[in-house]
Structure formats: C-alpha cells, structure tokens
PDB file of C-alpha atoms in Angstrom:
ATOM      1  CA  UNK U   1     -57.119-120.546 -64.409  1.00  0.00           C
ATOM      2  CA  UNK U   2     -58.966-119.392 -61.522  1.00  0.00           C
ATOM      3  CA  UNK U   3     -58.496-121.525 -58.245  1.00  0.00           C
ATOM      4  CA  UNK U   4     -61.028-124.233 -58.278  1.00  0.00           C
ATOM      5  CA  UNK U   5     -63.025-124.196 -54.939  1.00  0.00           C
ATOM      6  CA  UNK U   6     -62.981-127.043 -52.673  1.00  0.00           C
ATOM      7  CA  UNK U   7     -65.508-128.257 -50.015  1.00  0.00           C
ATOM      8  CA  UNK U   8     -64.658-129.927 -46.848  1.00  0.00           C
ATOM      9  CA  UNK U   9     -66.797-133.268 -48.289  1.00  0.00           C
ATOM     10  CA  UNK U  10     -64.425-133.296 -51.493  1.00  0.00           C
ATOM     11  CA  UNK U  11     -61.564-135.509 -50.976  1.00  0.00           C
ATOM     12  CA  UNK U  12     -58.235-135.349 -53.140  1.00  0.00           C
ATOM     13  CA  UNK U  13     -58.393-138.249 -55.785  1.00  0.00           C
ATOM     14  CA  UNK U  14     -55.382-140.445 -56.183  1.00  0.00           C
ATOM     15  CA  UNK U  15     -52.737-139.008 -58.855  1.00  0.00           C
ATOM     16  CA  UNK U  16     -53.490-141.904 -61.090  1.00  0.00           C
ATOM     17  CA  UNK U  17     -57.110-141.177 -61.102  1.00  0.00           C
ATOM     18  CA  UNK U  18     -56.668-137.522 -61.455  1.00  0.00           C
ATOM     19  CA  UNK U  19     -54.578-137.668 -64.293  1.00  0.00           C
ATOM     20  CA  UNK U  20     -57.145-140.376 -65.967  1.00  0.00           C
ATOM     21  CA  UNK U  21     -59.635-137.439 -65.539  1.00  0.00           C
ATOM     22  CA  UNK U  22     -57.477-134.908 -67.223  1.00  0.00           C
ATOM     23  CA  UNK U  23     -56.752-137.220 -69.951  1.00  0.00           C
ATOM     24  CA  UNK U  24     -60.554-138.160 -70.379  1.00  0.00           C
ATOM     25  CA  UNK U  25     -61.144-134.458 -70.758  1.00  0.00           C
ATOM     26  CA  UNK U  26     -58.074-133.903 -73.316  1.00  0.00           C
ATOM     27  CA  UNK U  27     -59.766-136.754 -75.314  1.00  0.00           C
ATOM     28  CA  UNK U  28     -62.973-134.842 -75.144  1.00  0.00           C
ATOM     29  CA  UNK U  29     -61.708-131.599 -76.331  1.00  0.00           C
ATOM     30  CA  UNK U  30     -59.360-132.879 -78.966  1.00  0.00           C
ATOM     31  CA  UNK U  31     -61.430-135.729 -80.145  1.00  0.00           C
ATOM     32  CA  UNK U  32     -60.949-139.881 -79.929  1.00  0.00           C
ATOM     33  CA  UNK U  33     -57.789-139.663 -82.098  1.00  0.00           C
ATOM     34  CA  UNK U  34     -56.437-136.904 -79.965  1.00  0.00           C
ATOM     35  CA  UNK U  35     -55.807-134.606 -83.188  1.00  0.00           C
ATOM     36  CA  UNK U  36     -52.900-136.958 -84.051  1.00  0.00           C
ATOM     37  CA  UNK U  37     -51.115-136.886 -80.568  1.00  0.00           C
ATOM     38  CA  UNK U  38     -49.599-139.966 -78.772  1.00  0.00           C
ATOM     39  CA  UNK U  39     -49.828-139.806 -75.122  1.00  0.00           C
ATOM     40  CA  UNK U  40     -48.280-141.709 -72.049  1.00  0.00           C
ATOM     41  CA  UNK U  41     -49.357-141.500 -68.470  1.00  0.00           C
ATOM     42  CA  UNK U  42     -46.418-142.196 -65.373  1.00  0.00           C
ATOM     43  CA  UNK U  43     -47.132-142.064 -61.823  1.00  0.00           C
ATOM     44  CA  UNK U  44     -47.010-138.024 -61.465  1.00  0.00           C
ATOM     45  CA  UNK U  45     -47.888-136.897 -65.021  1.00  0.00           C
ATOM     46  CA  UNK U  46     -49.477-137.195 -68.381  1.00  0.00           C
ATOM     47  CA  UNK U  47     -47.801-136.341 -71.729  1.00  0.00           C
ATOM     48  CA  UNK U  48     -48.843-135.707 -75.065  1.00  0.00           C
ATOM     49  CA  UNK U  49     -46.385-135.622 -78.053  1.00  0.00           C
ATOM     50  CA  UNK U  50     -46.194-136.220 -82.129  1.00  0.00           C
ATOM     51  CA  UNK U  51     -43.531-138.896 -83.130  1.00  0.00           C
ATOM     52  CA  UNK U  52     -41.110-138.927 -80.353  1.00  0.00           C
ATOM     53  CA  UNK U  53     -41.762-137.484 -76.638  1.00  0.00           C
ATOM     54  CA  UNK U  54     -38.714-135.274 -76.988  1.00  0.00           C
ATOM     55  CA  UNK U  55     -41.273-132.477 -77.104  1.00  0.00           C
ATOM     56  CA  UNK U  56     -44.500-132.830 -75.555  1.00  0.00           C
ATOM     57  CA  UNK U  57     -46.920-131.137 -73.462  1.00  0.00           C
ATOM     58  CA  UNK U  58     -47.351-132.361 -69.827  1.00  0.00           C
ATOM     59  CA  UNK U  59     -49.608-132.137 -66.929  1.00  0.00           C
ATOM     60  CA  UNK U  60     -47.603-132.830 -63.708  1.00  0.00           C
ATOM     61  CA  UNK U  61     -48.624-133.144 -60.259  1.00  0.00           C
ATOM     62  CA  UNK U  62     -46.350-132.274 -57.941  1.00  0.00           C
ATOM     63  CA  UNK U  63     -47.807-133.796 -54.644  1.00  0.00           C
ATOM     64  CA  UNK U  64     -45.346-132.435 -52.262  1.00  0.00           C
ATOM     65  CA  UNK U  65     -45.651-128.881 -53.116  1.00  0.00           C
ATOM     66  CA  UNK U  66     -49.227-129.166 -53.996  1.00  0.00           C
ATOM     67  CA  UNK U  67     -48.783-127.328 -57.254  1.00  0.00           C
ATOM     68  CA  UNK U  68     -49.915-128.762 -60.792  1.00  0.00           C
ATOM     69  CA  UNK U  69     -47.898-127.692 -63.643  1.00  0.00           C
ATOM     70  CA  UNK U  70     -48.934-127.325 -67.478  1.00  0.00           C
ATOM     71  CA  UNK U  71     -46.139-126.992 -69.909  1.00  0.00           C
ATOM     72  CA  UNK U  72     -44.511-127.751 -73.133  1.00  0.00           C
ATOM     73  CA  UNK U  73     -41.261-129.538 -72.650  1.00  0.00           C
ATOM     74  CA  UNK U  74     -38.204-130.033 -74.578  1.00  0.00           C
ATOM     75  CA  UNK U  75     -36.644-132.996 -73.059  1.00  0.00           C
ATOM     76  CA  UNK U  76     -34.758-134.870 -75.747  1.00  0.00           C
ATOM     77  CA  UNK U  77     -31.501-136.219 -75.497  1.00  0.00           C
ATOM     78  CA  UNK U  78     -29.473-133.660 -77.144  1.00  0.00           C
ATOM     79  CA  UNK U  79     -29.046-130.621 -74.873  1.00  0.00           C
ATOM     80  CA  UNK U  80     -28.241-128.096 -77.382  1.00  0.00           C
ATOM     81  CA  UNK U  81     -31.298-129.032 -79.307  1.00  0.00           C
ATOM     82  CA  UNK U  82     -33.412-128.414 -76.310  1.00  0.00           C
ATOM     83  CA  UNK U  83     -31.723-125.279 -75.826  1.00  0.00           C
ATOM     84  CA  UNK U  84     -32.343-124.361 -79.753  1.00  0.00           C
ATOM     85  CA  UNK U  85     -35.874-124.630 -78.990  1.00  0.00           C
ATOM     86  CA  UNK U  86     -36.423-122.778 -75.959  1.00  0.00           C
ATOM     87  CA  UNK U  87     -34.451-119.916 -77.593  1.00  0.00           C
ATOM     88  CA  UNK U  88     -36.517-120.253 -80.720  1.00  0.00           C
ATOM     89  CA  UNK U  89     -39.565-119.559 -78.578  1.00  0.00           C
ATOM     90  CA  UNK U  90     -37.763-116.831 -77.048  1.00  0.00           C
ATOM     91  CA  UNK U  91     -37.389-114.906 -80.304  1.00  0.00           C
ATOM     92  CA  UNK U  92     -41.111-115.411 -80.907  1.00  0.00           C
ATOM     93  CA  UNK U  93     -42.206-114.532 -77.406  1.00  0.00           C
ATOM     94  CA  UNK U  94     -44.648-111.893 -78.315  1.00  0.00           C
ATOM     95  CA  UNK U  95     -46.426-114.495 -80.830  1.00  0.00           C
ATOM     96  CA  UNK U  96     -46.270-117.032 -77.926  1.00  0.00           C
ATOM     97  CA  UNK U  97     -47.764-114.546 -75.588  1.00  0.00           C
ATOM     98  CA  UNK U  98     -50.659-113.939 -77.876  1.00  0.00           C
ATOM     99  CA  UNK U  99     -51.013-117.825 -78.120  1.00  0.00           C
ATOM    100  CA  UNK U 100     -51.204-118.677 -74.604  1.00  0.00           C
ATOM    101  CA  UNK U 101     -51.010-115.942 -72.366  1.00  0.00           C
ATOM    102  CA  UNK U 102     -48.223-114.226 -70.400  1.00  0.00           C
ATOM    103  CA  UNK U 103     -48.560-116.741 -67.482  1.00  0.00           C
ATOM    104  CA  UNK U 104     -46.172-118.944 -69.064  1.00  0.00           C
ATOM    105  CA  UNK U 105     -42.436-118.866 -68.112  1.00  0.00           C
ATOM    106  CA  UNK U 106     -39.880-120.105 -70.406  1.00  0.00           C
ATOM    107  CA  UNK U 107     -36.911-121.312 -68.452  1.00  0.00           C
ATOM    108  CA  UNK U 108     -34.056-123.858 -68.184  1.00  0.00           C
ATOM    109  CA  UNK U 109     -35.347-126.361 -66.290  1.00  0.00           C
ATOM    110  CA  UNK U 110     -32.271-128.853 -65.454  1.00  0.00           C
ATOM    111  CA  UNK U 111     -28.621-128.528 -67.195  1.00  0.00           C
ATOM    112  CA  UNK U 112     -30.187-130.330 -70.232  1.00  0.00           C
ATOM    113  CA  UNK U 113     -34.091-129.624 -70.372  1.00  0.00           C
ATOM    114  CA  UNK U 114     -36.112-126.641 -71.258  1.00  0.00           C
ATOM    115  CA  UNK U 115     -39.645-125.906 -70.915  1.00  0.00           C
ATOM    116  CA  UNK U 116     -42.409-123.130 -71.216  1.00  0.00           C
ATOM    117  CA  UNK U 117     -44.907-123.803 -68.342  1.00  0.00           C
ATOM    118  CA  UNK U 118     -47.174-122.541 -65.765  1.00  0.00           C
ATOM    119  CA  UNK U 119     -48.120-123.991 -62.302  1.00  0.00           C
ATOM    120  CA  UNK U 120     -51.247-123.623 -59.987  1.00  0.00           C
ATOM    121  CA  UNK U 121     -51.833-124.126 -56.500  1.00  0.00           C
ATOM    122  CA  UNK U 122     -53.583-127.997 -56.095  1.00  0.00           C
ATOM    123  CA  UNK U 123     -54.153-128.673 -52.410  1.00  0.00           C
ATOM    124  CA  UNK U 124     -56.649-131.264 -53.633  1.00  0.00           C
ATOM    125  CA  UNK U 125     -56.803-133.291 -56.963  1.00  0.00           C
ATOM    126  CA  UNK U 126     -60.491-133.023 -57.393  1.00  0.00           C
ATOM    127  CA  UNK U 127     -62.624-133.557 -60.776  1.00  0.00           C
ATOM    128  CA  UNK U 128     -63.397-129.694 -61.291  1.00  0.00           C
ATOM    129  CA  UNK U 129     -59.331-129.396 -60.922  1.00  0.00           C
ATOM    130  CA  UNK U 130     -58.906-132.210 -63.845  1.00  0.00           C
ATOM    131  CA  UNK U 131     -61.502-130.336 -65.954  1.00  0.00           C
ATOM    132  CA  UNK U 132     -59.916-127.141 -65.485  1.00  0.00           C
ATOM    133  CA  UNK U 133     -56.237-128.800 -66.450  1.00  0.00           C
ATOM    134  CA  UNK U 134     -57.549-130.373 -69.560  1.00  0.00           C
ATOM    135  CA  UNK U 135     -58.953-127.139 -70.572  1.00  0.00           C
ATOM    136  CA  UNK U 136     -55.458-125.423 -70.123  1.00  0.00           C
ATOM    137  CA  UNK U 137     -53.584-128.114 -71.757  1.00  0.00           C
ATOM    138  CA  UNK U 138     -55.505-128.086 -74.736  1.00  0.00           C
ATOM    139  CA  UNK U 139     -55.356-124.421 -74.957  1.00  0.00           C
ATOM    140  CA  UNK U 140     -51.571-124.556 -74.742  1.00  0.00           C
ATOM    141  CA  UNK U 141     -51.566-127.353 -77.410  1.00  0.00           C
ATOM    142  CA  UNK U 142     -53.766-125.259 -79.755  1.00  0.00           C
ATOM    143  CA  UNK U 143     -52.082-122.060 -79.148  1.00  0.00           C
ATOM    144  CA  UNK U 144     -48.571-123.599 -79.558  1.00  0.00           C
ATOM    145  CA  UNK U 145     -48.711-126.410 -82.235  1.00  0.00           C
ATOM    146  CA  UNK U 146     -48.904-123.584 -85.172  1.00  0.00           C
ATOM    147  CA  UNK U 147     -46.022-122.001 -83.792  1.00  0.00           C
ATOM    148  CA  UNK U 148     -43.964-125.438 -83.538  1.00  0.00           C
ATOM    149  CA  UNK U 149     -44.978-126.423 -86.815  1.00  0.00           C
ATOM    150  CA  UNK U 150     -44.249-122.965 -88.297  1.00  0.00           C
ATOM    151  CA  UNK U 151     -40.892-123.092 -86.523  1.00  0.00           C
ATOM    152  CA  UNK U 152     -40.145-126.780 -87.545  1.00  0.00           C
ATOM    153  CA  UNK U 153     -39.150-127.483 -84.090  1.00  0.00           C
ATOM    154  CA  UNK U 154     -39.781-131.190 -84.539  1.00  0.00           C
ATOM    155  CA  UNK U 155     -37.021-131.629 -87.196  1.00  0.00           C
TER     156      UNK U 155
END
C-alpha cells in the first residue's frame, strides 16, 4: 500500500473514529452481511472472524509507534494449535504469497500467539488511510479465506 499523502490541514482522527471508517469500508466491499464474518471493535483495533475469534483478521492502530498493522492472527487459548496454524501456512508459503503478496510476514508474536501480518507508517489517521486499510484487509480476507478453508484451520 502506498503511503497516503497528508496535508497540514488534515488532522489525525481519533482511533475509534478511524476504525469506524475502516469498518464502514470493509462493509462496503464485503456487503452488509460482511460475507458471513462477525466483527468486533475495541479501542485500538477492529477484528473480523467466523465462529470463534481465535482466528481473525485485524486492523490494529499502534499509536505510540505511528504504525498500522493488518494481519491474520492465530490467538486461540491453545498455544500448540496457534503454532500448528502458522506451521501449516509456512508449508503453503508459495500459495500465501500468491494470494496476498510477499509483504506479509509469518511470525511468532507472543509465546502463545502467531500471526501473518504487515505494517505501515501511520503518522496520521486519515479517511484516506482508513480507505486503504479497508482495501488491504479485504484483500487479505479474500486471499486467505480459500487457503484457510482448504486447510480446515477453523476445525
């Protein structure tokens, strides 16, 4: 995603308002029923998931570092299961790269969670950046859902 240009007259939105715009853009792209996804918004992020939120797509505002992360997170209560999901994606890395691009990094995030993600500079939370974020998270969803379904990662 190219870094959106910011003008001096373009103040940064509050995180809650920025994420609301991201969600609005996701809804416009996936449809009113979000293509069957549930969603939740917390202070610094919005997530999209099917069934349990153990496996979810996330747009996360990291205000202190002025970054925006978009990713597929494996954050279930079972550490081994989270690692199995990441290992399964690693085995299919050529398919993952074809589906979403080489910019995404698969990593251990914490001692129990794993993720496929990328981050961007976000010195200001603007409507343009929210639109780009909605594009990116929907592209990630559309690229990864067939792989997740084929590999039965939501079992």
